Short mmCIF file of C-alpha atoms and ligand atoms in Angstrom, two decimals:
data_model
loop_
_atom_site.label_atom_id
_atom_site.label_comp_id
_atom_site.label_asym_id
_atom_site.label_seq_id
_atom_site.Cartn_x
_atom_site.Cartn_y
_atom_site.Cartn_z
CA MET Y 1182 0.00 0.00 0.00
CA ALA Y 1183 2.78 2.38 0.94
CA THR Y 1184 4.44 1.84 -2.42
CA GLU Y 1185 1.19 2.62 -4.22
CA GLN Y 1186 0.91 5.96 -2.38
CA SER Y 1187 4.44 6.94 -3.36
CA VAL Y 1188 3.80 5.92 -6.96
CA LEU Y 1189 0.68 8.12 -7.05
CA ARG Y 1190 2.70 11.03 -5.70
CA ARG Y 1191 4.95 10.79 -8.73
CA LEU Y 1192 2.02 11.58 -11.03
CA PRO Y 1193 2.46 15.05 -12.58
CA SER Y 1194 0.25 17.80 -11.14
CA VAL Y 1195 -2.56 19.44 -13.11
CA ASP Y 1196 -0.59 22.70 -13.23
CA GLU Y 1197 2.54 21.00 -14.56
CA VAL Y 1198 0.57 19.48 -17.42
CA LEU Y 1199 -1.27 22.75 -18.13
CA ARG Y 1200 2.08 24.51 -18.51
CA ARG Y 1201 3.03 21.99 -21.22
CA LEU Y 1202 -0.31 22.49 -22.97
CA ALA Y 1203 0.21 26.26 -23.17
CA ALA Y 1204 2.90 25.65 -25.81
CA ARG Y 1205 0.70 23.45 -28.04
CA PRO Y 1206 -0.51 25.37 -31.13
CA GLU Y 1207 -3.38 22.94 -31.74
CA LEU Y 1208 -4.95 24.16 -28.49
CA ALA Y 1209 -4.66 27.90 -29.14
CA GLY Y 1210 -7.79 29.71 -28.04
CA MET Y 1211 -9.15 26.70 -26.14
CA PRO Y 1212 -10.75 27.87 -22.86
CA ARG Y 1213 -8.73 27.00 -19.75
CA VAL Y 1214 -11.69 25.26 -18.10
CA ARG Y 1215 -11.73 22.74 -20.95
CA LEU Y 1216 -7.97 22.18 -20.73
CA THR Y 1217 -8.18 21.63 -16.98
CA ALA Y 1218 -11.08 19.20 -17.32
CA ALA Y 1219 -9.21 17.16 -19.95
CA VAL Y 1220 -6.03 17.01 -17.83
CA ARG Y 1221 -8.03 15.88 -14.78
CA GLN Y 1222 -9.66 13.11 -16.84
CA VAL Y 1223 -6.30 11.86 -18.13
CA LEU Y 1224 -4.85 11.92 -14.60
CA ASP Y 1225 -7.90 10.04 -13.27
CA ASP Y 1226 -7.37 7.36 -15.93
CA GLU Y 1227 -3.75 7.16 -14.90
CA ARG Y 1228 -4.65 6.73 -11.20
CA ARG Y 1229 -6.99 3.90 -12.12
CA ARG Y 1230 -4.23 2.28 -14.15
CA LEU Y 1231 -1.85 2.49 -11.21
CA ALA Y 1232 -4.48 1.16 -8.81
CA GLY Y 1233 -4.93 -1.74 -11.21
CA GLY Y 1234 -1.26 -2.69 -10.75
CA ALA Y 1235 0.66 -0.62 -13.33
CA ALA Y 1236 4.20 -0.13 -12.10
CA ALA Y 1237 5.10 3.47 -13.05
CA PRO Y 1238 3.05 6.64 -13.62
CA ALA Y 1239 3.13 8.25 -17.04
CA ALA Y 1240 5.56 11.13 -17.54
CA VAL Y 1241 4.26 14.68 -17.82
CA ASP Y 1242 4.78 14.77 -21.61
CA VAL Y 1243 2.80 11.57 -22.06
CA VAL Y 1244 -0.04 12.96 -19.96
CA ALA Y 1245 0.08 16.19 -21.98
CA ASP Y 1246 -0.06 14.25 -25.27
CA ARG Y 1247 -3.06 12.27 -24.07
CA ALA Y 1248 -4.83 15.48 -23.01
CA VAL Y 1249 -4.16 17.06 -26.42
CA GLU Y 1250 -5.46 13.97 -28.17
CA ARG Y 1251 -8.61 14.04 -26.06
CA LEU Y 1252 -9.18 17.77 -26.67
CA VAL Y 1253 -8.55 17.62 -30.40
CA ARG Y 1254 -10.92 14.64 -30.65
CA ALA Y 1255 -13.63 16.56 -28.76
CA GLY Y 1256 -13.16 19.44 -31.18
CA ARG Y 1257 -13.20 23.16 -30.67
CA PHE Y 1258 -16.31 25.19 -30.04
CA SER Y 1259 -18.07 25.97 -33.28
CA LEU Y 1260 -18.68 29.64 -32.44
CA ARG Y 1261 -15.35 31.23 -31.61
CA ALA Y 1262 -13.41 34.46 -31.78
CA VAL Y 1263 -11.74 35.51 -35.04
CA ILE Y 1264 -9.47 38.41 -35.93
CA ASN Y 1265 -11.33 40.88 -38.12
CA ALA Y 1266 -8.72 42.43 -40.41
CA THR Y 1267 -11.28 43.46 -43.04
CA GLY Y 1268 -11.54 47.01 -41.69
CA VAL Y 1269 -15.34 46.71 -41.75
CA VAL Y 1270 -16.21 47.87 -38.24
CA LEU Y 1271 -19.79 46.57 -38.07
CA HIS Y 1272 -19.19 43.32 -39.99
CA THR Y 1273 -22.50 41.45 -39.90
CA ASN Y 1274 -20.94 38.07 -40.75
CA LEU Y 1275 -18.31 38.56 -38.06
CA GLY Y 1276 -20.80 39.38 -35.33
CA ARG Y 1277 -21.37 43.14 -35.75
CA ALA Y 1278 -20.74 45.22 -32.62
CA LEU Y 1279 -18.27 44.10 -29.93
CA LEU Y 1280 -19.28 44.36 -26.31
CA SER Y 1281 -17.64 46.83 -23.95
CA PRO Y 1282 -15.80 45.59 -20.84
CA LEU Y 1283 -18.68 46.84 -18.69
CA ALA Y 1284 -21.23 44.95 -20.81
CA LEU Y 1285 -19.11 41.84 -20.43
CA GLU Y 1286 -18.98 42.37 -16.66
CA ARG Y 1287 -22.80 42.47 -16.59
CA LEU Y 1288 -23.02 39.15 -18.47
CA GLY Y 1289 -20.79 37.65 -15.79
CA ALA Y 1290 -22.93 39.14 -13.03
CA VAL Y 1291 -26.35 38.27 -14.41
CA GLY Y 1292 -25.65 34.97 -16.21
CA PRO Y 1293 -24.53 32.67 -13.42
CA ALA Y 1294 -26.81 34.11 -10.69
CA TYR Y 1295 -30.52 34.65 -10.15
CA SER Y 1296 -31.52 38.21 -10.88
CA ASN Y 1297 -34.30 40.73 -10.34
CA LEU Y 1298 -35.27 40.32 -14.02
CA GLU Y 1299 -39.02 40.49 -13.37
CA LEU Y 1300 -39.23 41.07 -9.63
CA ASP Y 1301 -39.29 44.40 -7.86
CA VAL Y 1302 -37.24 43.24 -4.87
CA ALA Y 1303 -38.17 46.30 -2.80
CA THR Y 1304 -41.89 45.52 -2.87
CA ASN Y 1305 -41.69 41.79 -3.71
CA GLU Y 1306 -44.12 42.47 -6.53
CA ARG Y 1307 -43.91 41.33 -10.11
CA GLY Y 1308 -41.69 43.71 -12.08
CA SER Y 1309 -41.06 44.29 -15.77
CA ARG Y 1310 -37.90 43.21 -17.58
CA TYR Y 1311 -38.13 46.41 -19.61
CA SER Y 1312 -37.81 48.54 -16.45
CA HIS Y 1313 -34.04 47.92 -16.42
CA VAL Y 1314 -33.45 50.03 -19.53
CA ASP Y 1315 -36.63 52.09 -19.74
CA ALA Y 1316 -35.47 55.13 -17.75
CA VAL Y 1317 -32.04 55.38 -19.37
CA LEU Y 1318 -33.55 55.06 -22.86
CA ARG Y 1319 -36.05 57.81 -22.12
CA ARG Y 1320 -33.30 60.01 -20.71
CA LEU Y 1321 -30.98 59.48 -23.68
CA THR Y 1322 -33.55 59.82 -26.44
CA GLY Y 1323 -36.04 62.26 -24.93
CA ALA Y 1324 -38.91 59.88 -25.75
CA GLU Y 1325 -41.92 59.24 -23.49
CA ALA Y 1326 -41.54 55.47 -23.46
CA ALA Y 1327 -39.30 52.64 -24.63
CA LEU Y 1328 -39.48 48.93 -25.41
CA VAL Y 1329 -36.75 46.46 -26.36
CA VAL Y 1330 -37.09 43.25 -28.38
CA ASN Y 1331 -34.82 40.71 -30.03
CA ASN Y 1332 -33.62 42.86 -32.93
CA ASN Y 1333 -34.72 45.80 -35.06
CA ALA Y 1334 -36.38 43.55 -37.65
CA ALA Y 1335 -38.58 42.27 -34.79
CA ALA Y 1336 -39.24 45.84 -33.65
CA VAL Y 1337 -40.49 46.84 -37.12
CA LEU Y 1338 -42.61 43.70 -37.44
CA LEU Y 1339 -44.12 44.22 -33.98
CA ALA Y 1340 -44.90 47.88 -34.65
CA LEU Y 1341 -46.54 47.16 -38.03
CA GLU Y 1342 -48.55 44.25 -36.66
CA THR Y 1343 -49.74 46.28 -33.68
CA VAL Y 1344 -50.58 49.52 -35.41
CA ALA Y 1345 -51.49 48.51 -38.96
CA HIS Y 1346 -52.68 44.88 -39.17
CA GLY Y 1347 -55.40 44.72 -41.86
CA ARG Y 1348 -54.86 48.37 -42.77
CA GLU Y 1349 -52.58 50.54 -44.91
CA VAL Y 1350 -49.04 51.79 -44.32
CA VAL Y 1351 -47.76 54.60 -46.54
CA VAL Y 1352 -44.08 54.33 -47.55
CA SER Y 1353 -41.96 56.21 -50.09
CA ARG Y 1354 -40.82 54.17 -53.12
CA GLY Y 1355 -37.30 55.42 -52.45
CA GLU Y 1356 -37.30 53.75 -49.04
CA LEU Y 1357 -38.43 50.20 -49.84
CA ILE Y 1358 -35.17 48.79 -48.61
CA GLU Y 1359 -33.60 45.38 -48.45
CA ILE Y 1360 -30.90 45.14 -45.81
CA GLY Y 1361 -29.89 41.52 -46.39
CA GLY Y 1362 -30.75 38.45 -44.36
CA GLU Y 1363 -34.26 38.44 -45.86
CA PHE Y 1364 -35.28 41.78 -44.35
CA ARG Y 1365 -37.22 43.62 -47.04
CA ILE Y 1366 -39.82 46.23 -46.19
CA PRO Y 1367 -42.49 44.85 -48.58
CA ASP Y 1368 -42.06 41.32 -47.16
CA ILE Y 1369 -42.12 42.44 -43.51
CA MET Y 1370 -45.24 44.43 -44.34
CA LEU Y 1371 -46.94 41.36 -45.80
CA ARG Y 1372 -46.05 39.22 -42.78
CA SER Y 1373 -47.39 41.85 -40.37
CA GLY Y 1374 -50.75 41.75 -42.12
CA ALA Y 1375 -50.44 45.41 -43.13
CA ARG Y 1376 -50.97 46.60 -46.72
CA LEU Y 1377 -48.16 48.52 -48.35
CA ARG Y 1378 -49.17 51.78 -50.01
CA GLU Y 1379 -46.20 52.99 -52.06
CA VAL Y 1380 -45.95 56.68 -52.84
CA GLY Y 1381 -43.61 58.87 -54.88
CA THR Y 1382 -40.88 57.54 -57.14
CA THR Y 1383 -37.51 55.87 -56.63
CA ASN Y 1384 -35.63 59.17 -56.55
CA ARG Y 1385 -38.24 61.73 -55.53
CA THR Y 1386 -41.07 61.70 -53.02
CA HIS Y 1387 -42.89 64.84 -51.87
CA LEU Y 1388 -45.10 65.68 -48.92
CA ARG Y 1389 -48.11 65.92 -51.26
CA ASP Y 1390 -47.55 62.28 -52.25
CA TYR Y 1391 -48.15 61.22 -48.66
CA GLU Y 1392 -50.98 63.69 -48.28
CA GLN Y 1393 -52.86 62.32 -51.28
CA ALA Y 1394 -52.40 58.72 -50.13
CA ILE Y 1395 -53.98 59.21 -46.70
CA GLY Y 1396 -57.50 57.81 -46.49
CA PRO Y 1397 -59.84 56.13 -44.00
CA ASP Y 1398 -57.76 52.94 -44.18
CA THR Y 1399 -54.40 54.57 -43.43
CA ALA Y 1400 -52.97 53.26 -40.17
CA LEU Y 1401 -49.40 54.55 -40.35
CA LEU Y 1402 -46.95 56.75 -42.25
CA LEU Y 1403 -43.61 54.92 -42.27
CA LYS Y 1404 -40.26 56.50 -42.97
CA VAL Y 1405 -37.34 54.10 -43.47
CA HIS Y 1406 -33.78 55.28 -43.14
CA THR Y 1407 -31.85 54.38 -46.31
CA SER Y 1408 -29.12 53.05 -44.08
CA ASN Y 1409 -27.17 50.91 -46.53
CA TYR Y 1410 -27.37 52.93 -49.77
CA ARG Y 1411 -27.73 56.50 -50.95
CA VAL Y 1412 -29.86 57.89 -53.72
CA VAL Y 1413 -27.88 60.76 -55.21
CA GLY Y 1414 -28.50 63.27 -58.00
CA PHE Y 1415 -32.02 64.59 -58.70
CA THR Y 1416 -33.61 63.50 -55.43
CA ALA Y 1417 -36.16 64.62 -52.89
CA ASP Y 1418 -37.50 63.08 -49.73
CA VAL Y 1419 -39.68 64.31 -46.90
CA SER Y 1420 -38.07 65.20 -43.60
CA SER Y 1421 -39.07 63.48 -40.37
CA ARG Y 1422 -40.38 66.82 -39.10
CA ASP Y 1423 -42.65 67.45 -42.11
CA LEU Y 1424 -43.97 63.90 -42.04
CA ALA Y 1425 -44.63 64.11 -38.29
CA GLU Y 1426 -46.53 67.36 -38.81
CA LEU Y 1427 -48.65 65.84 -41.57
CA GLY Y 1428 -49.42 62.81 -39.40
CA ARG Y 1429 -50.46 64.99 -36.51
CA ALA Y 1430 -52.70 67.15 -38.72
CA ARG Y 1431 -54.43 64.10 -40.19
CA GLY Y 1432 -54.52 61.99 -37.01
CA VAL Y 1433 -52.26 59.24 -38.42
CA PRO Y 1434 -49.28 57.95 -36.39
CA VAL Y 1435 -45.81 58.28 -37.93
CA MET Y 1436 -42.99 55.81 -37.47
CA GLU Y 1437 -39.36 55.98 -38.52
CA ASP Y 1438 -37.24 52.84 -38.88
CA LEU Y 1439 -33.89 54.41 -38.24
CA GLY Y 1440 -31.81 51.26 -38.69
CA SER Y 1441 -28.57 52.12 -37.02
CA GLY Y 1442 -29.70 54.23 -34.13
CA CYS Y 1443 -26.79 56.51 -33.39
CA LEU Y 1444 -26.93 58.34 -30.06
CA VAL Y 1445 -23.97 60.66 -30.65
CA ASP Y 1446 -23.32 63.20 -33.38
CA LEU Y 1447 -20.33 61.83 -35.29
CA ARG Y 1448 -19.81 65.03 -37.31
CA ALA Y 1449 -17.11 66.13 -34.86
CA HIS Y 1450 -15.09 63.14 -36.13
CA GLY Y 1451 -15.52 64.00 -39.77
CA PHE Y 1452 -18.53 61.82 -40.54
CA PRO Y 1453 -21.43 63.05 -42.66
CA HIS Y 1454 -24.56 63.83 -40.72
CA GLU Y 1455 -26.48 60.74 -39.63
CA PRO Y 1456 -29.74 61.56 -37.85
CA THR Y 1457 -29.45 60.67 -34.17
CA VAL Y 1458 -32.29 59.01 -32.30
CA GLN Y 1459 -32.73 62.17 -30.19
CA GLU Y 1460 -33.15 64.31 -33.32
CA VAL Y 1461 -35.79 62.01 -34.80
CA VAL Y 1462 -37.70 61.88 -31.51
CA ALA Y 1463 -37.52 65.68 -31.26
CA SER Y 1464 -38.89 66.00 -34.81
CA GLY Y 1465 -42.20 64.71 -33.49
CA VAL Y 1466 -42.24 61.21 -35.01
CA ASP Y 1467 -44.44 58.94 -32.85
CA LEU Y 1468 -42.31 55.77 -32.94
CA VAL Y 1469 -38.62 55.32 -33.72
CA SER Y 1470 -36.98 51.91 -34.03
CA PHE Y 1471 -33.27 51.04 -34.22
CA SER Y 1472 -30.74 48.27 -33.66
CA GLY Y 1473 -28.78 47.63 -30.49
CA ASP Y 1474 -25.73 46.27 -32.31
CA LYS Y 1475 -25.11 48.76 -35.10
CA LEU Y 1476 -23.76 52.25 -34.39
CA LEU Y 1477 -25.03 52.03 -30.80
CA GLY Y 1478 -22.37 49.37 -30.24
CA GLY Y 1479 -24.29 47.10 -27.87
CA PRO Y 1480 -25.72 43.57 -28.01
CA GLN Y 1481 -28.17 42.40 -30.69
CA ALA Y 1482 -31.46 44.06 -29.79
CA GLY Y 1483 -34.27 46.09 -31.30
CA ILE Y 1484 -35.23 49.29 -29.53
CA VAL Y 1485 -38.48 51.20 -29.99
CA VAL Y 1486 -38.97 54.59 -28.39
CA GLY Y 1487 -41.86 57.02 -28.73
CA ARG Y 1488 -45.32 57.94 -27.51
CA ALA Y 1489 -46.31 56.16 -24.32
CA ALA Y 1490 -49.75 55.07 -25.57
CA LEU Y 1491 -48.33 53.47 -28.74
CA VAL Y 1492 -45.39 51.81 -26.98
CA ALA Y 1493 -47.84 50.35 -24.43
CA ARG Y 1494 -49.85 48.80 -27.28
CA LEU Y 1495 -46.69 47.22 -28.69
CA GLN Y 1496 -45.79 45.86 -25.28
CA LYS Y 1497 -49.21 44.24 -24.80
CA ASN Y 1498 -49.20 42.56 -28.23
CA PRO Y 1499 -48.80 38.76 -27.81
CA TRP Y 1500 -46.17 38.93 -30.56
CA ASN Y 1501 -43.97 40.83 -28.11
CA ARG Y 1502 -43.75 37.69 -25.97
CA ALA Y 1503 -42.40 35.77 -28.97
CA LEU Y 1504 -39.86 38.47 -29.81
CA ARG Y 1505 -38.79 39.16 -26.27
CA ILE Y 1506 -35.30 40.09 -25.22
CA ASP Y 1507 -33.37 37.84 -22.83
CA LYS Y 1508 -31.68 38.76 -19.56
CA LEU Y 1509 -28.09 38.55 -20.84
CA THR Y 1510 -28.90 40.95 -23.66
CA LEU Y 1511 -30.67 43.26 -21.25
CA GLY Y 1512 -27.67 43.30 -18.94
CA ALA Y 1513 -25.28 44.09 -21.80
CA LEU Y 1514 -27.64 46.70 -23.23
CA GLU Y 1515 -28.05 48.43 -19.86
CA ALA Y 1516 -24.24 48.65 -19.53
CA THR Y 1517 -23.87 50.03 -23.08
CA LEU Y 1518 -26.54 52.67 -22.51
CA ASP Y 1519 -24.96 53.54 -19.17
CA ALA Y 1520 -21.71 54.43 -20.99
CA TYR Y 1521 -23.63 56.98 -23.11
CA ASP Y 1522 -25.34 58.28 -19.99
CA ALA Y 1523 -22.00 58.69 -18.22
CA GLY Y 1524 -20.36 60.28 -21.26
CA THR Y 1525 -17.72 57.55 -21.57
CA ALA Y 1526 -19.05 55.82 -24.69
CA HIS Y 1527 -16.28 57.11 -26.98
CA GLU Y 1528 -13.61 55.39 -24.90
CA THR Y 1529 -15.42 52.26 -23.75
CA VAL Y 1530 -17.81 51.21 -26.54
CA PRO Y 1531 -15.55 49.37 -29.04
CA THR Y 1532 -17.59 50.37 -32.10
CA LEU Y 1533 -17.29 54.08 -31.34
CA ARG Y 1534 -13.63 53.75 -30.43
CA MET Y 1535 -12.82 51.99 -33.71
CA LEU Y 1536 -14.84 54.40 -35.82
CA THR Y 1537 -13.18 57.46 -34.32
CA GLU Y 1538 -9.63 56.13 -34.07
CA THR Y 1539 -7.22 58.27 -36.10
CA PRO Y 1540 -5.21 56.70 -38.98
CA GLN Y 1541 -2.05 57.44 -36.95
CA VAL Y 1542 -3.20 55.26 -34.07
CA VAL Y 1543 -4.22 52.50 -36.47
CA ARG Y 1544 -0.80 52.75 -38.15
CA ARG Y 1545 0.93 52.43 -34.77
CA ARG Y 1546 -0.94 49.16 -34.19
CA ALA Y 1547 -0.01 47.92 -37.68
CA ARG Y 1548 3.64 48.66 -36.85
CA GLN Y 1549 3.34 46.72 -33.58
CA VAL Y 1550 2.05 43.71 -35.51
CA LEU Y 1551 4.80 43.91 -38.12
CA ARG Y 1552 7.54 44.30 -35.53
CA ALA Y 1553 6.32 41.11 -33.82
CA VAL Y 1554 6.69 39.12 -37.09
CA PRO Y 1555 10.20 37.66 -37.56
CA ALA Y 1556 12.21 39.57 -40.18
CA ALA Y 1557 12.63 36.51 -42.42
CA ALA Y 1558 8.86 36.00 -42.58
CA ARG Y 1559 8.28 39.70 -43.26
CA GLU Y 1560 10.69 39.57 -46.17
CA ARG Y 1561 9.27 36.40 -47.62
CA LEU Y 1562 5.78 37.94 -47.58
CA ARG Y 1563 7.00 41.37 -48.75
CA ALA Y 1564 5.08 42.73 -45.80
CA GLU Y 1565 4.63 46.47 -45.63
CA ILE Y 1566 2.22 48.99 -44.20
CA VAL Y 1567 -0.03 50.69 -46.74
CA THR Y 1568 -2.70 53.35 -46.58
CA ASP Y 1569 -6.23 52.24 -47.39
CA ALA Y 1570 -9.85 52.85 -46.43
CA SER Y 1571 -12.03 51.09 -43.83
CA GLU Y 1572 -15.82 50.94 -43.91
CA VAL Y 1573 -18.44 51.37 -41.23
CA GLY Y 1574 -20.45 48.32 -42.38
CA GLY Y 1575 -23.60 46.88 -40.80
CA GLY Y 1576 -25.77 48.91 -43.12
CA ALA Y 1577 -24.66 52.27 -41.70
CA LEU Y 1578 -23.02 55.29 -43.33
CA PRO Y 1579 -22.54 53.39 -46.64
CA THR Y 1580 -20.56 56.09 -48.42
CA VAL Y 1581 -18.01 56.73 -45.68
CA LYS Y 1582 -14.39 55.72 -46.29
CA LEU Y 1583 -12.23 55.88 -43.17
CA PRO Y 1584 -8.53 56.46 -43.85
CA THR Y 1585 -6.67 53.53 -42.32
CA ALA Y 1586 -3.43 51.55 -42.21
CA ALA Y 1587 -3.18 47.96 -43.40
CA ILE Y 1588 -0.48 45.34 -43.62
CA ALA Y 1589 -0.08 44.28 -47.27
CA LEU Y 1590 1.13 40.72 -47.87
CA GLY Y 1591 2.12 38.68 -50.93
CA ALA Y 1592 3.59 39.66 -54.26
CA SER Y 1593 1.15 37.94 -56.62
CA ASP Y 1594 -2.56 37.31 -56.83
CA ALA Y 1595 -2.00 33.57 -56.32
CA GLU Y 1596 0.09 34.16 -53.23
CA ALA Y 1597 -2.41 36.61 -51.79
CA ARG Y 1598 -5.12 34.00 -52.25
CA ARG Y 1599 -2.99 31.28 -50.65
CA LEU Y 1600 -2.22 33.54 -47.66
CA ASP Y 1601 -5.86 34.52 -47.33
CA ALA Y 1602 -6.92 30.85 -47.20
CA ALA Y 1603 -4.14 29.94 -44.75
CA LEU Y 1604 -5.00 32.78 -42.38
CA ARG Y 1605 -8.71 32.04 -42.49
CA SER Y 1606 -8.14 28.38 -41.60
CA GLY Y 1607 -5.78 29.14 -38.69
CA GLU Y 1608 -6.69 29.44 -35.03
CA PRO Y 1609 -7.66 32.12 -34.41
CA ALA Y 1610 -8.89 32.61 -37.95
CA VAL Y 1611 -7.80 35.90 -39.54
CA VAL Y 1612 -10.11 37.47 -42.12
CA GLY Y 1613 -8.58 40.11 -44.38
CA ARG Y 1614 -9.40 41.37 -47.87
CA ILE Y 1615 -7.66 41.00 -51.21
CA VAL Y 1616 -7.08 44.27 -53.05
CA THR Y 1617 -5.29 44.34 -56.40
CA GLY Y 1618 -3.39 41.12 -55.88
CA ARG Y 1619 -2.30 41.70 -52.28
CA LEU Y 1620 -3.81 40.50 -49.03
CA LEU Y 1621 -4.60 43.51 -46.85
CA LEU Y 1622 -4.90 43.18 -43.08
CA ASP Y 1623 -6.64 46.39 -42.00
CA CYS Y 1624 -5.59 47.13 -38.43
CA ARG Y 1625 -8.52 49.43 -37.60
CA THR Y 1626 -10.62 46.40 -36.63
CA VAL Y 1627 -7.76 44.45 -35.03
CA LEU Y 1628 -8.04 44.70 -31.26
CA PRO Y 1629 -4.99 45.77 -29.25
CA SER Y 1630 -5.25 42.43 -27.43
CA GLN Y 1631 -4.94 40.59 -30.78
CA VAL Y 1632 -1.66 42.14 -31.94
CA ARG Y 1633 0.45 39.18 -30.77
CA SER Y 1634 -1.75 36.43 -32.13
CA LEU Y 1635 -2.08 38.25 -35.46
CA ALA Y 1636 1.72 38.46 -35.73
CA THR Y 1637 2.00 34.74 -34.89
CA ALA Y 1638 -0.61 33.90 -37.52
CA VAL Y 1639 1.20 35.95 -40.18
CA ALA Y 1640 4.52 34.32 -39.33
CA ARG Y 1641 2.92 30.87 -39.57
CA ALA Y 1642 1.34 31.70 -42.93
CA ALA Y 1643 4.78 32.70 -44.24
CA THR Y 1644 5.98 29.10 -43.96
CA PRO Y 1645 3.58 26.93 -45.95
CA PRO Y 1646 3.54 23.30 -44.80
C1 PLP B 1028 -30.34 47.00 -39.98
C2 PLP B 1028 -31.69 47.52 -40.27
C3 PLP B 1028 -32.83 46.79 -39.86
C4 PLP B 1028 -32.73 45.46 -39.18
O1 PLP B 1028 -32.14 45.58 -37.92
P1 PLP B 1028 -31.62 44.26 -37.17
O2 PLP B 1028 -31.26 44.76 -35.82
O3 PLP B 1028 -30.47 43.74 -37.94
O4 PLP B 1028 -32.74 43.30 -37.13
C5 PLP B 1028 -34.05 47.33 -40.16
N1 PLP B 1028 -34.17 48.50 -40.81
C6 PLP B 1028 -33.10 49.23 -41.20
C7 PLP B 1028 -33.31 50.53 -41.90
C8 PLP B 1028 -31.83 48.76 -40.95
O5 PLP B 1028 -30.76 49.46 -41.33
#
């Protein structure tokens, strides 16, 4: 028995094995809890083997190999972090807006514990999940009331179904948008049970067009922000203010689907004017809807603000229960809105920080990446820093080109394509863009915390297997 005890003591510790695993590239990005669990399982197997009469415990490298084998067999998580080197800040396919540290902190606080989601703990009475963001949304937008749902598509659907089911909604022909992912105004209209009444032409719609279309069956005047395209040249549209005035005069509610939902004026940073939520609310529009994860820079959510009586009708619609927002999203949204309330959004909300970062700061990060790539690899790839343009993305500010710095790699089209494929299949995957035969890694969307792993990935791509 005594010998068995001493044999067991010679088994490597969990920490010893974990230190070996840290150097294994096939495990890069694997969460520590999974590594620890795998090491424990291998060590348990080993203890059983020894109890069954095996003479010597396995060496630390053998245990590490078995843990790697087990982890690789189990596979990585399907949804995982990637390095966005496309320069598209709100990249829908790469997850749109990134959460702020405070939003992340709220996920950690609300996820693993019970919460006051729908309980007013002071009175022990049933509360509303919307109460957690209602006051801050009213304060920030100036609206009477607010409601949040799963995303902005849901917000538009809910509003149309509530206000206009079986009746007519007047929309300008120039605003019958498709934003991708099957969201098209005419289709949403159909599904909500409302009838689309198109007015005006593709390039010009006037107030009189709306005026003439209003009849006993009109339930809503809808203005849709042309968030992902611009009609330029001989154009005319009706302002939110004029439309709101018309609606009020004729007793018809007016809604604006704002899409992005910016809460700060970005003109100070050289952007063209994008109507803010506050401006649209102040124009007198009755309902305004926007996304949580576009320019706002929060979690995926749809936000509706406006007249209390209308918002209350939306909230009571049974559809709202089907489109409802969950507690993790609410926690992250509350934290994001709090940053605007506290005036710290520019520094802490990643979307705003990336959009307003100067080309000089982006270039500094590009230099940090390049410096961390071994000189031989840099030479082989003809790596250099070039000037280019980033995009806002996510169907916002479609014409804006943000001056940026990118790392250009490869000397031929074929090599650029090979590098692109190699970087995308690495761990973490790196997604760049090919421009005139070179692979560009735009550093505007590369996080400071990703500089090292990007450099490692580039160095690895320089030496094809
Ligand atoms: C993006 C967008 C939507 C859809 O918002 P999601 O939050 O992605 O559902 C609807 N309308 C407009 C004008 C948009 O730009």
